Backbone as numpy.savetxt, mean C-alpha at the origin, in Angstrom:
# Nx Ny Nz CAx CAy CAz Cx Cy Cz
-2.24 4.39 -9.33 -3.18 5.41 -9.12 -2.22 6.58 -9.69
-2.45 7.60 -10.16 -1.79 8.78 -10.04 -2.55 10.04 -9.72
-1.68 10.98 -8.79 -1.96 12.34 -8.76 -2.76 12.61 -9.73
-3.95 14.11 -9.57 -4.10 14.55 -10.30 -2.99 15.51 -10.92
-3.06 15.57 -12.64 -2.20 16.13 -12.91 -2.02 17.75 -12.86
-1.37 18.29 -12.35 -0.55 19.95 -12.09 0.50 19.71 -12.55
1.32 21.04 -12.54 2.48 20.99 -12.84 3.38 20.64 -11.82
4.86 20.26 -12.75 5.50 19.57 -12.07 6.36 20.52 -10.76
6.26 21.87 -10.82 6.76 22.83 -10.16 5.59 23.42 -9.11
4.43 22.97 -9.28 3.29 23.33 -7.94 3.44 21.94 -7.28
3.60 21.02 -8.08 2.93 19.55 -7.16 3.02 19.88 -5.89
4.60 19.65 -5.67 4.83 19.37 -4.20 4.52 20.09 -2.93
4.11 21.71 -3.73 3.53 22.67 -2.44 2.14 21.95 -2.38
1.72 21.75 -3.59 0.02 21.14 -3.77 -0.03 20.08 -2.59
0.55 19.03 -2.77 0.14 17.72 -2.21 0.57 18.00 -1.05
1.82 18.64 -0.15 1.72 18.99 0.84 0.77 19.62 1.73
0.42 20.61 1.22 -0.63 21.61 1.15 -1.46 20.96 2.11
-2.09 19.50 1.24 -3.81 18.89 0.90 -3.26 18.04 2.43
-2.18 17.40 2.45 -1.66 16.42 3.35 -1.80 17.24 4.79
-1.29 18.30 5.21 -1.50 18.96 5.89 -2.53 19.54 6.85
-3.24 19.19 6.29 -4.74 20.05 6.44 -5.29 19.18 7.28
-5.25 19.29 8.64 -6.07 18.43 9.32 -7.74 18.64 9.53
-8.00 19.82 9.01 -9.64 19.92 8.28 -9.89 19.12 7.70
-9.26 19.11 6.18 -9.68 17.70 5.62 -9.60 16.58 6.18
-8.39 16.26 6.47 -8.53 14.71 7.07 -9.91 14.82 8.04
-9.97 15.56 8.80 -11.46 15.58 9.75 -12.61 15.44 8.69
-12.66 16.29 7.67 -13.80 16.03 6.84 -14.22 14.88 6.27
-13.31 14.01 6.26 -13.48 13.04 5.01 -13.01 11.50 5.85
-12.62 11.55 7.51 -12.81 10.61 7.88 -14.00 10.00 8.28
-14.01 8.44 8.18 -15.59 7.91 8.38 -15.63 7.34 9.88
-16.66 7.04 10.12 -16.59 6.15 11.26 -16.70 4.32 10.79
-15.99 4.23 11.90 -15.64 2.82 11.67 -17.04 1.69 11.50
-17.10 0.92 10.26 -18.67 -0.14 10.40 -19.13 -0.23 11.59
-20.67 -0.45 11.54 -21.12 -1.05 13.10 -20.83 -2.15 13.09
-20.91 -3.18 12.05 -20.46 -4.69 12.42 -19.17 -5.10 12.78
-18.86 -5.98 13.63 -17.33 -6.26 14.32 -16.28 -6.43 13.15
-15.35 -5.77 13.20 -14.42 -5.97 12.43 -13.70 -7.41 12.82
-13.35 -8.02 11.42 -12.53 -9.14 11.33 -11.42 -8.77 11.80
-10.50 -9.24 13.16 -9.22 -9.10 13.46 -8.46 -10.76 12.96
-7.04 -10.33 12.35 -6.36 -12.07 12.01 -5.24 -11.52 13.12
-4.83 -12.59 14.06 -4.13 -12.59 14.93 -2.91 -13.32 14.48
-1.73 -13.13 14.52 -0.56 -13.87 13.92 0.21 -14.40 15.18
0.86 -15.51 15.09 1.51 -16.17 16.05 3.26 -15.85 15.61
3.84 -16.72 15.37 5.56 -16.85 14.92 5.37 -16.82 13.57
6.31 -15.55 12.90 6.15 -15.42 11.70 7.74 -15.61 11.34
7.86 -16.36 10.36 9.27 -16.66 9.70 9.24 -16.11 8.46
10.15 -15.34 8.10 10.64 -14.68 6.59 11.76 -15.12 6.24
11.85 -15.46 4.98 13.37 -15.44 4.30 13.61 -13.88 3.62
13.08 -13.11 3.19 12.89 -12.33 2.52 14.08 -10.85 3.27
14.80 -10.40 1.93 14.65 -9.20 1.97 14.05 -8.31 1.30
13.09 -7.35 1.75 12.51 -6.71 1.16 12.47 -4.82 1.29
11.39 -4.07 0.15 11.59 -2.97 0.24 9.93 -2.73 -0.17
9.27 -1.35 0.82 7.85 -1.28 0.66 8.13 -0.22 -0.99
6.63 -0.98 -1.82 7.06 -0.52 -2.95 6.59 0.95 -2.92
7.22 1.71 -3.96 7.15 2.72 -3.98 7.88 3.88 -2.91
8.17 3.43 -2.07 9.26 4.34 -1.00 10.26 4.59 -1.50
11.14 3.73 -2.27 12.27 4.29 -2.13 13.25 3.97 -0.76
12.61 3.32 0.55 13.51 3.00 1.31 13.60 1.60 1.74
14.98 1.45 1.12 15.46 -0.14 0.60 15.33 -0.68 2.59
14.60 -1.91 2.96 14.72 -2.53 4.10 15.81 -3.46 4.42
16.28 -3.91 5.42 17.31 -4.68 5.77 16.70 -5.86 5.76
18.00 -6.75 5.84 16.97 -8.07 5.33 16.50 -8.80 6.80
15.29 -9.29 6.41 14.45 -9.71 7.35 14.68 -10.96 8.58
14.79 -10.78 9.74 15.32 -11.69 11.08 14.41 -13.04 10.72
15.23 -14.04 11.44 14.88 -15.36 10.70 13.46 -15.70 11.71
13.55 -15.14 12.98 12.47 -15.10 13.89 12.21 -13.70 14.21
11.50 -12.56 13.81 11.13 -11.34 14.00 10.18 -11.83 15.45
9.92 -10.48 16.45 8.79 -10.60 17.15 8.01 -10.19 16.64
6.79 -10.81 16.65 5.66 -10.84 16.08 4.14 -10.83 16.91
4.14 -11.00 18.51 3.65 -11.38 19.25 2.87 -10.11 19.60
1.32 -9.99 19.33 0.34 -8.96 19.15 0.52 -8.35 18.09
0.67 -9.04 16.78 0.49 -8.45 15.58 -0.78 -9.15 14.89
-1.76 -7.84 14.30 -3.11 -7.86 14.04 -3.12 -7.34 12.90
-3.90 -8.26 11.97 -4.89 -7.22 10.99 -5.93 -7.17 10.53
-6.19 -6.09 10.66 -8.18 -5.90 10.38 -8.30 -4.76 9.44
-9.90 -4.66 8.78 -10.18 -3.73 7.94 -10.08 -2.19 9.05
-9.82 -1.04 7.72 -9.71 0.08 8.34 -10.92 0.83 7.22
-11.71 1.50 8.37 -12.85 1.63 7.92 -13.00 3.30 7.20
-11.98 3.98 7.53 -12.02 5.30 7.28 -10.42 5.76 7.23
-10.51 7.30 7.22 -9.43 7.91 6.80 -8.83 8.40 8.67
-7.94 8.36 8.80 -7.51 8.69 10.26 -5.64 9.50 9.79
-5.38 10.41 10.98 -4.11 11.16 11.04 -3.01 9.91 11.07
-3.33 8.97 11.83 -2.27 7.58 11.78 -2.05 7.40 10.58
-2.87 7.19 9.65 -3.11 6.74 8.30 -1.95 7.67 7.50
-2.33 8.87 7.47 -1.59 9.94 6.94 -0.47 9.88 6.91
-0.33 9.58 8.41 1.44 10.09 8.72 2.31 8.78 7.91
1.86 8.10 7.94 2.49 6.70 7.85 2.55 6.84 5.99
1.59 7.04 5.50 1.59 7.81 3.96 2.60 8.82 3.79
2.49 9.99 4.54 3.71 10.62 4.32 5.35 10.17 4.33
5.26 9.55 5.28 6.50 8.80 6.10 7.26 7.84 5.05
6.17 7.38 4.25 6.67 5.56 3.53 6.76 6.15 2.22
6.14 7.32 1.55 6.46 7.50 0.40 7.15 8.85 -0.12
7.79 8.94 -1.63 8.55 9.65 -2.03 7.40 10.72 -2.43
5.96 10.19 -3.14 5.52 11.28 -3.68 3.58 10.61 -3.07
3.35 10.98 -1.84 2.18 10.09 -0.84 1.13 10.89 -1.60
0.07 9.81 -1.49 -1.49 10.56 -1.89 -1.46 11.26 -0.96
-2.55 12.73 -1.68 -3.20 13.66 -0.88 -4.28 13.05 0.09
-4.81 13.81 1.15 -5.98 13.43 1.87 -6.82 12.94 0.95
-7.56 14.13 -0.16 -8.85 13.61 -0.82 -8.83 12.80 -1.56
-7.63 12.27 -2.13 -7.72 10.85 -2.94 -7.69 9.61 -2.02
-6.96 9.63 -0.90 -7.38 8.81 0.05 -8.81 8.56 0.88
-9.16 9.48 0.67 -10.46 9.57 1.35 -11.78 8.38 0.47
-11.04 8.38 -0.62 -12.33 7.82 -2.03 -11.62 6.19 -1.74
-10.91 5.96 -1.10 -10.40 4.61 -1.00 -11.28 3.67 -0.55
-12.37 4.49 0.49 -13.14 3.51 1.64 -14.14 3.39 0.92
-14.57 2.48 0.19 -15.91 1.72 0.04 -16.22 0.60 -0.69
-17.49 0.27 -0.86 -17.30 -1.45 -1.16 -16.89 -2.17 -2.05
-16.23 -1.33 -3.09 -15.01 -1.74 -4.00 -13.80 -2.00 -3.40
-13.44 -1.34 -2.18 -12.15 -1.50 -2.05 -12.22 -1.86 -0.84
-11.03 -2.77 -0.57 -10.17 -3.21 0.93 -8.68 -3.13 1.35
-9.52 -2.40 2.50 -8.10 -1.18 3.05 -8.08 -2.53 4.36
-6.40 -2.50 4.42 -6.16 -3.81 5.60 -4.73 -2.70 6.52
-5.09 -2.83 7.74 -4.25 -2.06 8.37 -3.69 -3.25 9.49
-2.16 -3.00 9.49 -1.15 -4.01 10.60 -1.18 -3.37 11.47
-1.48 -3.83 12.62 -1.37 -3.43 14.02 -0.25 -4.16 14.81
0.73 -3.12 15.38 1.26 -3.96 16.54 0.65 -3.56 18.12
0.18 -4.06 18.60 -0.55 -3.91 19.64 -1.64 -3.09 18.79
-1.87 -1.91 19.57 -2.74 -0.61 19.29 -2.23 0.30 18.13
-0.79 -0.17 17.43 -0.13 0.71 16.97 -0.43 0.52 15.28
-0.78 1.08 14.64 -1.08 1.01 13.18 0.31 1.29 12.51
1.03 -0.01 12.02 2.26 0.20 11.30 2.27 0.19 9.80
1.27 -0.10 9.50 1.42 -0.62 7.78 -0.11 -0.81 7.33
0.02 -0.99 6.16 -1.76 -1.30 5.53 -1.66 -1.03 4.18
-2.48 -1.78 3.29 -3.07 -1.81 1.93 -4.18 -1.46 1.37
-4.21 -0.92 0.22 -5.26 -0.61 -0.25 -5.67 -1.40 -1.54
-6.71 -1.97 -1.93 -6.82 -2.67 -3.11 -8.09 -2.17 -3.53
-7.97 -2.19 -4.89 -9.76 -2.00 -5.42 -9.77 -3.41 -5.87
-10.98 -3.99 -5.82 -11.68 -5.28 -6.24 -12.91 -4.88 -7.06
-12.72 -5.51 -7.96 -13.78 -4.98 -9.29 -13.96 -6.72 -10.05
-15.02 -7.08 -10.01 -15.48 -8.45 -10.54 -14.80 -9.44 -10.19
-13.55 -9.72 -11.30 -12.78 -10.90 -10.99 -11.43 -10.65 -10.98
-11.08 -9.29 -10.86 -9.56 -9.11 -10.86 -9.96 -8.15 -9.50
-7.91 -8.02 -8.87 -8.11 -6.84 -7.84 -6.43 -5.97 -8.07
-6.72 -4.51 -8.13 -5.80 -3.97 -8.12 -5.00 -3.49 -6.98
-3.72 -3.91 -6.62 -2.64 -3.17 -5.39 -2.75 -1.88 -5.57
-3.61 -0.70 -4.59 -3.27 0.40 -5.46 -2.17 1.60 -4.99
-2.15 0.83 -3.22 -0.75 1.05 -2.32 -0.54 0.56 -1.28
0.10 0.25 -0.87 1.04 -0.74 0.63 2.16 0.32 1.01
2.13 0.31 2.44 3.07 1.14 3.05 3.39 0.79 4.42
4.59 0.62 5.05 5.08 0.19 6.26 5.88 1.44 6.51
5.30 1.67 8.60 6.11 3.06 8.95 7.60 2.90 8.81
8.57 3.76 8.31 9.87 3.07 8.27 10.22 3.13 9.68
9.63 3.63 10.93 10.14 2.73 11.96 9.96 1.47 12.61
8.99 0.73 11.49 8.77 -0.72 11.78 9.08 -1.73 10.55
10.06 -0.97 9.73 10.63 -1.94 8.37 11.83 -2.16 8.81
11.89 -3.63 8.14 13.27 -4.42 8.31 12.45 -5.76 8.98
11.31 -6.10 9.51 10.47 -6.57 10.28 9.80 -7.69 9.57
10.01 -7.95 8.34 8.74 -8.44 7.41 7.46 -8.32 7.06
7.12 -6.82 8.01 6.03 -6.66 7.80 5.24 -6.62 6.26
6.09 -5.99 5.34 5.68 -5.69 3.99 5.17 -6.86 3.67
6.31 -7.80 3.38 5.70 -9.17 3.09 4.98 -9.63 3.52
4.14 -9.45 5.02 3.05 -9.94 5.63 1.59 -9.74 4.80
1.69 -8.16 4.45 0.75 -7.29 4.49 0.65 -8.09 2.38
1.53 -8.55 1.86 1.57 -8.98 0.47 0.86 -10.19 0.70
1.68 -11.32 1.78 0.61 -12.97 1.95 -0.58 -12.68 2.05
-1.23 -11.35 3.01 -2.53 -11.38 3.43 -3.13 -11.40 1.96
-2.73 -10.10 0.85 -3.72 -9.80 0.25 -3.87 -11.17 -0.92
-2.27 -11.47 -1.01 -2.68 -12.68 -2.03 -3.32 -13.63 -1.40
-3.58 -14.25 -0.24 -4.33 -14.98 0.03 -5.89 -14.50 0.15
-5.90 -13.42 0.51 -7.68 -12.88 0.21 -8.08 -12.87 -1.40
-7.13 -12.47 -2.25 -7.66 -12.59 -3.69 -7.31 -14.55 -4.23
-6.84 -15.36 -3.18 -6.95 -16.73 -3.83 -8.10 -17.20 -2.89
-8.75 -16.69 -2.51 -9.59 -17.25 -1.26 -10.54 -18.26 -1.92
-10.78 -19.47 -2.17 -11.86 -20.21 -3.03 -13.46 -20.15 -2.36
-13.30 -19.72 -1.20 -14.77 -19.15 -0.47 -15.13 -17.85 -0.89
-15.31 -17.70 -1.87 -16.33 -16.28 -2.35 -15.57 -15.20 -2.86
-13.88 -15.46 -2.76 -13.13 -14.46 -3.21 -12.40 -14.65 -4.38
-12.69 -15.61 -4.56 -10.89 -16.01 -5.50 -11.52 -15.55 -7.02
-10.12 -14.61 -7.25 -10.01 -13.84 -8.56 -8.98 -14.71 -9.44
-9.16 -13.75 -11.06 -8.39 -14.12 -11.77 -6.75 -13.74 -11.54
-6.92 -12.65 -11.46 -5.42 -12.25 -11.30 -5.47 -10.62 -10.30
-4.29 -10.72 -10.18 -3.93 -9.33 -9.35 -2.88 -8.42 -9.89
-3.35 -7.17 -10.11 -3.11 -6.39 -10.63 -1.89 -4.89 -9.82
-1.09 -4.53 -10.24 -0.19 -3.50 -9.70 0.53 -2.42 -10.48
0.75 -1.34 -10.35 1.81 -0.42 -10.53 3.02 -0.41 -10.16
4.13 0.23 -11.03 5.18 0.29 -9.98 6.11 1.37 -10.96
6.91 2.44 -9.79 7.68 3.14 -10.64 8.98 2.48 -11.38
9.42 2.57 -12.53 9.98 1.63 -13.22 11.82 1.74 -12.44
12.01 3.26 -11.84 13.19 3.32 -10.86 13.03 2.72 -9.84
12.37 2.03 -9.28 12.21 1.20 -8.02 12.31 -0.30 -7.92
13.61 -0.10 -8.20 14.40 -1.67 -8.17 14.23 -2.31 -7.23
13.92 -2.05 -5.66 13.86 -2.85 -4.83 12.47 -3.71 -4.39
11.14 -2.55 -4.82 10.08 -3.15 -4.99 9.74 -4.05 -6.14
10.39 -3.84 -7.35 9.82 -4.59 -8.52 10.43 -6.05 -8.15
11.91 -5.93 -7.01 12.31 -7.35 -6.71 11.18 -8.06 -5.83
10.80 -6.93 -5.06 9.36 -7.76 -3.96 8.57 -8.70 -4.92
8.26 -7.85 -5.69 6.97 -7.97 -6.89 7.08 -9.61 -7.51
8.37 -9.43 -8.12 8.84 -10.53 -8.75 9.09 -11.88 -7.83
9.61 -12.31 -6.73 9.45 -12.70 -5.81 8.21 -13.49 -5.65
7.21 -12.25 -5.60 5.80 -13.07 -5.40 5.05 -13.17 -6.05
5.93 -13.64 -7.29 5.13 -14.35 -8.72 4.71 -12.93 -9.82
4.75 -11.89 -9.45 4.29 -10.78 -10.46 4.96 -10.96 -11.53
4.61 -10.53 -12.85 5.38 -10.45 -14.24 4.39 -9.33 -14.61
5.81 -8.75 -14.98 5.33 -7.52 -16.07 4.79 -7.76 -17.24
3.62 -6.91 -17.77 2.92 -7.31 -18.94 2.84 -5.70 -19.46
3.40 -4.80 -18.90 3.50 -3.73 -19.94 3.98 -1.95 -19.44
4.01 -1.16 -19.66 4.63 0.20 -19.58 3.65 1.21 -19.25
3.55 2.16 -18.80 3.30 3.48 -19.17 3.80 4.32 -18.84
4.35 4.86 -19.97 5.41 6.12 -20.21 4.63 7.54 -19.25
5.41 7.96 -18.75 4.90 9.61 -17.89 4.03 9.67 -17.18
3.50 8.25 -16.65 2.99 7.97 -15.73 2.40 8.48 -14.45
3.53 8.39 -13.90 3.87 9.25 -12.43 4.27 10.85 -12.06
3.82 11.15 -11.27 4.61 12.51 -11.38 5.93 12.40 -10.74
6.76 13.37 -10.93 8.07 13.55 -10.68 8.69 13.42 -9.06
9.66 12.66 -8.85 9.74 12.66 -7.36 10.04 14.26 -7.01
11.18 15.01 -7.51 11.77 16.18 -7.71 11.03 17.28 -8.30
10.23 18.25 -8.21 9.47 19.31 -9.08 10.81 19.78 -10.23
10.34 19.52 -11.67 11.45 20.01 -12.91 11.82 18.48 -13.40
12.00 17.34 -13.09 12.13 16.18 -13.44 10.79 16.01 -14.37
11.58 15.14 -15.31 10.39 14.31 -16.12 9.44 13.37 -15.10
8.53 13.04 -15.69 7.16 12.23 -15.44 7.88 11.01 -15.46
7.55 9.47 -14.37 8.39 8.30 -14.51 7.17 7.66 -15.19
8.07 6.66 -15.99 6.85 5.55 -16.30 6.63 4.37 -15.22
5.04 3.80 -15.53 5.14 2.55 -14.83 4.98 1.50 -15.42
5.52 0.67 -14.20 5.64 -0.81 -14.83 4.41 -1.58 -14.68
3.41 -2.40 -15.16 2.20 -2.77 -15.07 2.88 -4.21 -14.70
2.51 -4.48 -13.85 2.29 -5.92 -13.41 0.91 -6.78 -12.92
1.35 -8.18 -13.05 0.03 -9.01 -12.73 0.60 -10.27 -12.07
-0.20 -10.52 -11.24 -0.12 -12.31 -10.64 -1.06 -12.94 -10.73
-0.59 -14.36 -11.96 -2.27 -15.14 -12.33 -2.60 -15.69 -10.78
-3.84 -15.87 -11.06 -4.49 -16.66 -9.51 -4.60 -18.20 -9.95
-5.27 -18.14 -11.49 -5.91 -19.45 -11.52 -5.04 -20.36 -12.21
């Protein structure tokens, strides 16, 4: 997903102005659904991956063989909060503005948060449409990177897409900046394949630079 097209010179100021507006965040914050949230608890989690959070440009160190995962919980997020926006700002070089993020909470979206105790440390945003799922956003707070949490979030999404009990889809799609090599390695490791490119799709990280090409990838499920 890309931000609204504006001039490169004004983009950084515009995005940060929106992101730092508590009033806007408050306006689009939604109440949690009245139904009880489904919480997924994790016991010992073993990972052999060295990962990087997609689109952050912040490489993660090798995941320890026995990371401390007591108290880890995955549960749906039902509305925009300052904690979500704080992670978005810290984890992404070109973060979503609150106005865009606020549109990601609806019946066709799956937004999952990863908690350590009561602290939100990461999330995924996926668009679910018919037999396809598009990973729109994935982020882990830099304070909690290097613990395998990014891979855990990816595992949760793949499990959701592969679930035969009413959720199984044909394909899982995503887009990634062509120069985000660490994220691309993570996706390849999770059996994603490149299927195309979109020149000039992403806004530049630095104002004045050229827009960046997006690599379109998919992961066959069936």
